[in-house]
Amino acid sequence: MSTHTHPVVRAYLARVRTALADLPGAEIDEIVDDVRPHLAEIAERLGERADVAGMIAELGTPESYAAEVRSTGEYPPPPTAEQPVRPGSRLALARVALWGLLASVACAAVAGAVLASGAFDDDKALVLVLLVGAMVAVSGGYLVLRGTATVRELPELRGLLDAGREGNGVPRAVRWLRALNPVWWVLSALVLGLLAVVAVVGYGGGVFGLVTMLALAGLALWAGPRSTRDYRMVAVTLPLSAFVVGAGAGLADYVIGAARSSAVPYSAPSVEYLNYTNGGEPLLFYGAEEIDNIYVFDAKGNPLTDVYLYTEQGSPIRVPRYGCDEFTGETMRTGTDNHFPRPRIDQGGVDDHGIVNGYNAYKPFCEEIDGVPFTVAVPNGK
């Protein structure tokens, strides 16, 4: 009989399995497969003295051996003895922890997206992070105190864990995710580090965001690799992964929006003869700016005077004309026409007009200035 199927080895491993019963079945299978060759060597060396007592003399009890495996492999310790709890209450608490964890995952994804897109300031970001942290603390506290065994017994989770399982082995998706685990957490730390830089450079400030993102990057590198052995870590790693995914989407949206805005060519606002009225007369606008005067130049850059403007239908472009009231010194409307250019109105301070009826007479300063106040260089078009 092969030592790999020696009854003593099977008996010893059976007790090891019992001592590790709180771990996922796939994890127990992996541990047993790893230690089986070592136990087989000991059984072969014992020869005729190979029995459970002899194995215990060599290795210690299966329970102590299982504890050593937990320690060296960084697996979670066995759950502590608890006061008897009614099955219904036990599952209810586990269900609260599970759905609290799922809610924290959803909130973390939203928080990552809005923070990365720059939609929230530091104060609102603090509220979001505290909300997610509170939900993570509830689920994480339950898993730390009571382990994951009860949560895995929930019907809504058991079906998910058994989906895709090949016989008693590990689901294909789980094996694939485990292989990518180190890469994912390094990538997550890089995304969080980039978000920390963007919080300061891109959003103008964000000291809280800088510190938080760097702390989360360190947490990803510490907790991520341990989550494959200590399933209690999922209370941290699942929300953290959701936050990274949301932050990645938010960063992508931020970068795409910035690229689009920089790629749009500048176009000067068009001149529109809009049907806004001032006393029943239309006004001339350049974009949002109302135009009172227009200067026209010939091909050599010489200013033209006595110019009359018309639309393509032959209608005069009539806009209000303004001048100075010689009696009050105020700017006043003098009419409406399509004759350009008009004199510029210089509305300054006040003029002293001496004594009138025993009082100093002052009136606002107003002057109409003819001519063109600037020169231009007209492109020759060649």
Coordinates of N, CA, C and O in Angstrom, one line a residue, residues 157-266:
L157 N -25.4 33.3 0.2 CA -24.0 33.2 -0.2 C -23.5 31.9 -0.5 O -22.5 31.7 -1.3
R158 N -24.1 30.8 0.1 CA -23.6 29.5 -0.2 C -23.7 29.1 -1.7 O -22.8 28.5 -2.3
G159 N -24.8 29.5 -2.3 CA -25.0 29.2 -3.7 C -23.9 29.9 -4.5 O -23.4 29.3 -5.5
L160 N -23.6 31.1 -4.2 CA -22.5 31.8 -4.9 C -21.2 31.1 -4.7 O -20.4 31.0 -5.7
L161 N -20.9 30.7 -3.5 CA -19.6 30.0 -3.3 C -19.5 28.7 -4.0 O -18.4 28.3 -4.5
D162 N -20.6 28.0 -4.2 CA -20.6 26.7 -4.8 C -20.7 26.8 -6.3 O -20.5 25.8 -7.0
A163 N -21.0 28.0 -6.8 CA -21.2 28.1 -8.3 C -19.8 27.9 -9.0 O -18.8 28.5 -8.6
G164 N -19.8 27.2 -10.0 CA -18.6 27.0 -10.8 C -17.6 26.0 -10.2 O -16.5 25.9 -10.7
R165 N -17.9 25.5 -9.0 CA -16.9 24.6 -8.3 C -16.8 23.3 -9.1 O -17.8 22.6 -9.4
E166 N -15.6 22.9 -9.4 CA -15.4 21.6 -10.1 C -15.2 20.5 -9.1 O -14.2 20.4 -8.4
G167 N -16.2 19.7 -8.9 CA -16.2 18.7 -7.9 C -16.1 19.3 -6.5 O -16.9 20.1 -6.1
N168 N -15.0 19.0 -5.7 CA -14.8 19.6 -4.4 C -13.6 20.6 -4.5 O -13.1 21.0 -3.5
G169 N -13.2 21.0 -5.7 CA -12.1 21.9 -5.9 C -12.5 23.3 -5.8 O -13.6 23.7 -5.4
V170 N -11.6 24.2 -6.2 CA -11.8 25.6 -6.1 C -12.4 26.1 -7.5 O -12.0 25.6 -8.5
P171 N -13.4 27.0 -7.4 CA -14.0 27.5 -8.7 C -12.9 28.0 -9.6 O -11.9 28.6 -9.1
R172 N -13.2 27.9 -10.9 CA -12.2 28.4 -11.9 C -12.0 29.9 -11.7 O -10.9 30.4 -11.8
A173 N -13.1 30.7 -11.4 CA -13.0 32.1 -11.3 C -12.1 32.5 -10.1 O -11.3 33.4 -10.1
V174 N -12.3 31.7 -9.0 CA -11.5 31.9 -7.8 C -10.0 31.7 -8.0 O -9.1 32.5 -7.6
R175 N -9.7 30.6 -8.7 CA -8.3 30.4 -9.1 C -7.7 31.5 -9.9 O -6.5 31.9 -9.7
W176 N -8.5 32.0 -10.9 CA -8.0 33.0 -11.7 C -7.8 34.3 -10.9 O -6.8 35.0 -11.1
L177 N -8.7 34.6 -10.0 CA -8.6 35.8 -9.2 C -7.4 35.7 -8.3 O -6.7 36.7 -8.0
R178 N -7.1 34.5 -7.7 CA -6.0 34.4 -6.9 C -4.7 34.6 -7.6 O -3.7 35.2 -7.1
A179 N -4.6 34.1 -8.8 CA -3.4 34.3 -9.6 C -3.2 35.8 -9.9 O -2.0 36.3 -9.9
L180 N -4.2 36.6 -10.1 CA -4.1 38.0 -10.3 C -4.0 38.9 -9.1 O -3.9 40.1 -9.2
N181 N -4.2 38.2 -7.9 CA -4.2 39.0 -6.7 C -3.1 40.0 -6.5 O -3.3 41.1 -6.2
P182 N -1.8 39.5 -6.6 CA -0.7 40.5 -6.3 C -0.7 41.6 -7.3 O -0.4 42.8 -7.0
V183 N -1.0 41.3 -8.6 CA -1.0 42.3 -9.6 C -2.1 43.4 -9.3 O -1.9 44.6 -9.5
W184 N -3.3 42.9 -8.9 CA -4.4 43.8 -8.7 C -4.1 44.8 -7.6 O -4.4 46.0 -7.7
W185 N -3.4 44.3 -6.5 CA -3.2 45.2 -5.4 C -2.1 46.2 -5.6 O -2.1 47.3 -5.1
V186 N -1.1 45.8 -6.4 CA -0.1 46.8 -6.9 C -0.7 47.8 -7.8 O -0.5 49.0 -7.6
L187 N -1.6 47.4 -8.7 CA -2.3 48.3 -9.6 C -3.2 49.3 -8.7 O -3.3 50.5 -9.0
S188 N -3.9 48.7 -7.7 CA -4.7 49.5 -6.9 C -3.9 50.6 -6.2 O -4.3 51.8 -6.1
A189 N -2.7 50.2 -5.6 CA -1.9 51.2 -5.0 C -1.5 52.3 -5.9 O -1.4 53.5 -5.5
L190 N -1.2 51.9 -7.2 CA -0.8 53.0 -8.2 C -1.9 53.9 -8.5 O -1.7 55.1 -8.6
V191 N -3.1 53.4 -8.6 CA -4.3 54.2 -8.9 C -4.6 55.2 -7.7 O -4.8 56.4 -7.9
L192 N -4.5 54.7 -6.5 CA -4.7 55.5 -5.3 C -3.6 56.6 -5.2 O -3.8 57.7 -4.8
G193 N -2.3 56.2 -5.5 CA -1.3 57.2 -5.5 C -1.5 58.3 -6.6 O -1.2 59.4 -6.3
L194 N -1.9 57.9 -7.8 CA -2.3 58.9 -8.8 C -3.4 59.8 -8.3 O -3.3 61.0 -8.6
L195 N -4.4 59.2 -7.7 CA -5.5 60.0 -7.2 C -5.0 61.0 -6.1 O -5.5 62.1 -6.0
A196 N -4.0 60.6 -5.3 CA -3.5 61.5 -4.3 C -2.8 62.7 -5.0 O -2.9 63.8 -4.5
V197 N -2.1 62.4 -6.1 CA -1.4 63.5 -6.8 C -2.5 64.4 -7.5 O -2.4 65.7 -7.4
V198 N -3.5 63.8 -8.1 CA -4.6 64.6 -8.7 C -5.3 65.5 -7.7 O -5.7 66.6 -7.9
A199 N -5.5 64.9 -6.4 CA -6.2 65.7 -5.4 C -5.5 67.0 -5.1 O -6.1 68.0 -4.7
V200 N -4.2 67.0 -5.2 CA -3.4 68.2 -4.9 C -3.2 69.1 -6.2 O -3.4 70.3 -6.1
V201 N -2.8 68.5 -7.3 CA -2.5 69.2 -8.5 C -3.7 69.6 -9.3 O -3.9 70.7 -9.7
G202 N -4.5 68.6 -9.5 CA -5.7 68.8 -10.4 C -6.8 69.5 -9.8 O -7.5 70.3 -10.5
Y203 N -7.1 69.3 -8.5 CA -8.2 69.9 -7.9 C -7.9 71.1 -7.0 O -8.7 71.7 -6.4
G204 N -6.6 71.5 -7.0 CA -6.2 72.7 -6.3 C -6.4 72.6 -4.8 O -7.2 73.2 -4.2
G205 N -5.6 71.8 -4.1 CA -5.7 71.7 -2.6 C -5.8 70.2 -2.3 O -5.2 69.4 -2.8
G206 N -6.7 69.9 -1.4 CA -7.1 68.6 -1.1 C -6.0 67.9 -0.2 O -5.6 66.8 -0.5
V207 N -5.6 68.5 0.9 CA -4.7 67.8 1.8 C -5.3 66.6 2.4 O -4.6 65.5 2.5
F208 N -6.6 66.7 2.8 CA -7.2 65.5 3.3 C -7.2 64.4 2.3 O -7.0 63.2 2.6
G209 N -7.5 64.7 1.0 CA -7.5 63.7 0.0 C -6.2 63.1 -0.2 O -6.1 61.9 -0.4
L210 N -5.1 63.9 -0.2 CA -3.7 63.4 -0.3 C -3.4 62.4 0.8 O -3.0 61.2 0.5
V211 N -3.7 62.7 2.0 CA -3.4 61.8 3.1 C -4.2 60.5 3.1 O -3.7 59.4 3.3
T212 N -5.5 60.7 2.8 CA -6.4 59.5 2.7 C -6.0 58.6 1.6 O -6.0 57.4 1.8
M213 N -5.7 59.1 0.4 CA -5.3 58.2 -0.7 C -4.0 57.5 -0.4 O -3.9 56.3 -0.8
L214 N -3.1 58.1 0.1 CA -1.8 57.5 0.5 C -2.0 56.4 1.5 O -1.4 55.3 1.5
A215 N -2.9 56.7 2.5 CA -3.2 55.7 3.5 C -3.9 54.5 2.9 O -3.6 53.3 3.3
L216 N -4.8 54.7 2.0 CA -5.5 53.6 1.4 C -4.6 52.8 0.5 O -4.7 51.6 0.4
A217 N -3.6 53.5 -0.2 CA -2.6 52.7 -1.0 C -1.8 51.8 -0.1 O -1.5 50.6 -0.5
G218 N -1.4 52.3 1.1 CA -0.6 51.4 2.0 C -1.5 50.3 2.5 O -1.0 49.1 2.6
L219 N -2.8 50.5 2.8 CA -3.7 49.5 3.2 C -3.9 48.4 2.1 O -4.0 47.2 2.4
A220 N -3.9 48.9 0.9 CA -4.1 47.9 -0.2 C -2.9 46.9 -0.3 O -3.1 45.7 -0.5
L221 N -1.7 47.5 -0.1 CA -0.5 46.6 -0.2 C -0.4 45.7 1.0 O 0.2 44.6 0.9
W222 N -1.0 46.1 2.1 CA -0.9 45.3 3.3 C -2.0 44.2 3.4 O -1.7 43.1 3.6
A223 N -3.2 44.7 3.2 CA -4.4 43.8 3.4 C -4.7 42.9 2.2 O -5.2 41.8 2.4
G224 N -4.4 43.4 1.0 CA -4.7 42.7 -0.2 C -4.2 41.3 -0.3 O -4.9 40.3 -0.4
P225 N -2.8 41.2 -0.2 CA -2.2 39.8 -0.2 C -2.7 38.9 0.9 O -2.8 37.7 0.7
R226 N -3.0 39.4 2.0 CA -3.5 38.6 3.2 C -4.9 38.1 3.0 O -5.3 37.1 3.7
S227 N -5.7 38.7 2.1 CA -7.1 38.3 2.0 C -7.3 36.9 1.4 O -8.3 36.3 1.6
T228 N -6.3 36.4 0.7 CA -6.4 35.1 0.2 C -6.3 34.0 1.2 O -6.7 32.8 1.0
R229 N -5.7 34.4 2.4 CA -5.6 33.4 3.5 C -6.5 33.7 4.7 O -7.0 32.8 5.3
D230 N -6.6 35.0 4.9 CA -7.5 35.4 6.0 C -8.8 36.0 5.5 O -8.8 37.2 5.0
Y231 N -9.8 35.2 5.4 CA -11.1 35.7 4.8 C -11.8 36.8 5.5 O -12.7 37.4 5.0
R232 N -11.3 37.1 6.8 CA -11.9 38.2 7.5 C -11.5 39.5 6.8 O -12.2 40.6 7.0
M233 N -10.4 39.5 6.0 CA -9.9 40.7 5.4 C -10.9 41.2 4.3 O -10.7 42.4 3.8
V234 N -11.9 40.4 3.9 CA -12.7 40.8 2.8 C -13.6 42.0 3.3 O -14.0 42.8 2.4
A235 N -13.7 42.2 4.6 CA -14.5 43.4 5.1 C -13.7 44.7 4.7 O -14.4 45.7 4.6
V236 N -12.4 44.6 4.4 CA -11.6 45.7 4.0 C -11.4 45.7 2.5 O -11.5 46.7 1.8
T237 N -11.0 44.5 2.0 CA -10.5 44.5 0.6 C -11.6 44.6 -0.4 O -11.4 45.2 -1.5
L238 N -12.8 44.1 -0.1 CA -13.9 44.3 -1.1 C -14.3 45.8 -1.2 O -14.4 46.3 -2.4
P239 N -14.6 46.5 -0.1 CA -14.9 48.0 -0.3 C -13.7 48.7 -0.9 O -13.9 49.6 -1.7
L240 N -12.5 48.3 -0.6 CA -11.3 49.0 -1.1 C -11.2 48.8 -2.6 O -10.9 49.7 -3.4
S241 N -11.5 47.5 -3.1 CA -11.4 47.2 -4.5 C -12.5 48.0 -5.2 O -12.3 48.6 -6.3
A242 N -13.7 48.1 -4.6 CA -14.8 48.9 -5.2 C -14.4 50.3 -5.3 O -14.7 51.0 -6.3
F243 N -13.8 50.9 -4.3 CA -13.3 52.3 -4.3 C -12.3 52.5 -5.4 O -12.4 53.5 -6.2
V244 N -11.4 51.6 -5.6 CA -10.4 51.7 -6.7 C -11.1 51.7 -8.1 O -10.7 52.5 -9.0
V245 N -12.0 50.8 -8.2 CA -12.7 50.7 -9.5 C -13.5 52.0 -9.8 O -13.4 52.6 -10.9
G246 N -14.2 52.5 -8.8 CA -14.9 53.7 -8.9 C -14.0 54.9 -9.2 O -14.2 55.8 -10.0
A247 N -12.8 54.9 -8.5 CA -11.9 56.0 -8.7 C -11.3 55.9 -10.1 O -11.0 57.0 -10.7
G248 N -11.0 54.7 -10.6 CA -10.5 54.6 -11.9 C -11.5 55.1 -13.0 O -11.1 55.8 -13.9
A249 N -12.8 54.8 -12.8 CA -13.8 55.3 -13.7 C -13.9 56.9 -13.6 O -14.0 57.6 -14.6
G250 N -13.8 57.4 -12.4 CA -13.8 58.9 -12.2 C -12.6 59.5 -12.8 O -12.7 60.6 -13.4
L251 N -11.4 58.9 -12.6 CA -10.2 59.5 -13.2 C -10.3 59.5 -14.8 O -9.9 60.4 -15.4
A252 N -10.8 58.4 -15.3 CA -11.0 58.3 -16.8 C -11.9 59.4 -17.3 O -11.7 60.0 -18.3
D253 N -13.0 59.6 -16.6 CA -14.0 60.6 -17.0 C -13.3 62.0 -16.9 O -13.5 62.9 -17.7
Y254 N -12.5 62.2 -15.8 CA -11.9 63.5 -15.6 C -10.9 63.8 -16.8 O -10.8 64.9 -17.4
V255 N -10.1 62.7 -17.1 CA -9.1 62.9 -18.2 C -9.7 63.1 -19.5 O -9.3 63.9 -20.3
I256 N -10.8 62.3 -19.8 CA -11.5 62.4 -21.1 C -12.1 63.8 -21.2 O -12.0 64.4 -22.3
G257 N -12.7 64.3 -20.2 CA -13.3 65.6 -20.2 C -12.3 66.7 -20.4 O -12.5 67.6 -21.2
A258 N -11.1 66.6 -19.8 CA -10.1 67.6 -20.0 C -9.5 67.5 -21.4 O -9.3 68.6 -22.0
A259 N -9.4 66.3 -21.9 CA -8.9 66.2 -23.3 C -9.9 66.7 -24.3 O -9.5 67.4 -25.3
R260 N -11.1 66.5 -24.1 CA -12.1 67.0 -25.0 C -12.2 68.6 -25.0 O -12.3 69.2 -26.0
S261 N -12.1 69.1 -23.8 CA -12.2 70.6 -23.7 C -11.0 71.2 -24.3 O -11.0 72.3 -24.9
S262 N -9.8 70.6 -24.2 CA -8.6 71.2 -24.9 C -8.6 70.9 -26.4 O -7.9 71.7 -27.1
A263 N -9.3 69.9 -26.8 CA -9.3 69.6 -28.3 C -10.3 70.5 -29.0 O -10.3 70.6 -30.3
V264 N -11.3 71.1 -28.3 CA -12.3 71.9 -29.0 C -11.6 73.2 -29.5 O -11.1 74.0 -28.7
P265 N -11.6 73.5 -30.8 CA -11.0 74.8 -31.3 C -11.7 76.0 -30.8 O -12.9 76.0 -30.6
Y266 N -11.0 77.1 -30.6 CA -11.6 78.3 -30.1 C -12.3 79.0 -31.3 O -11.8 79.0 -32.4

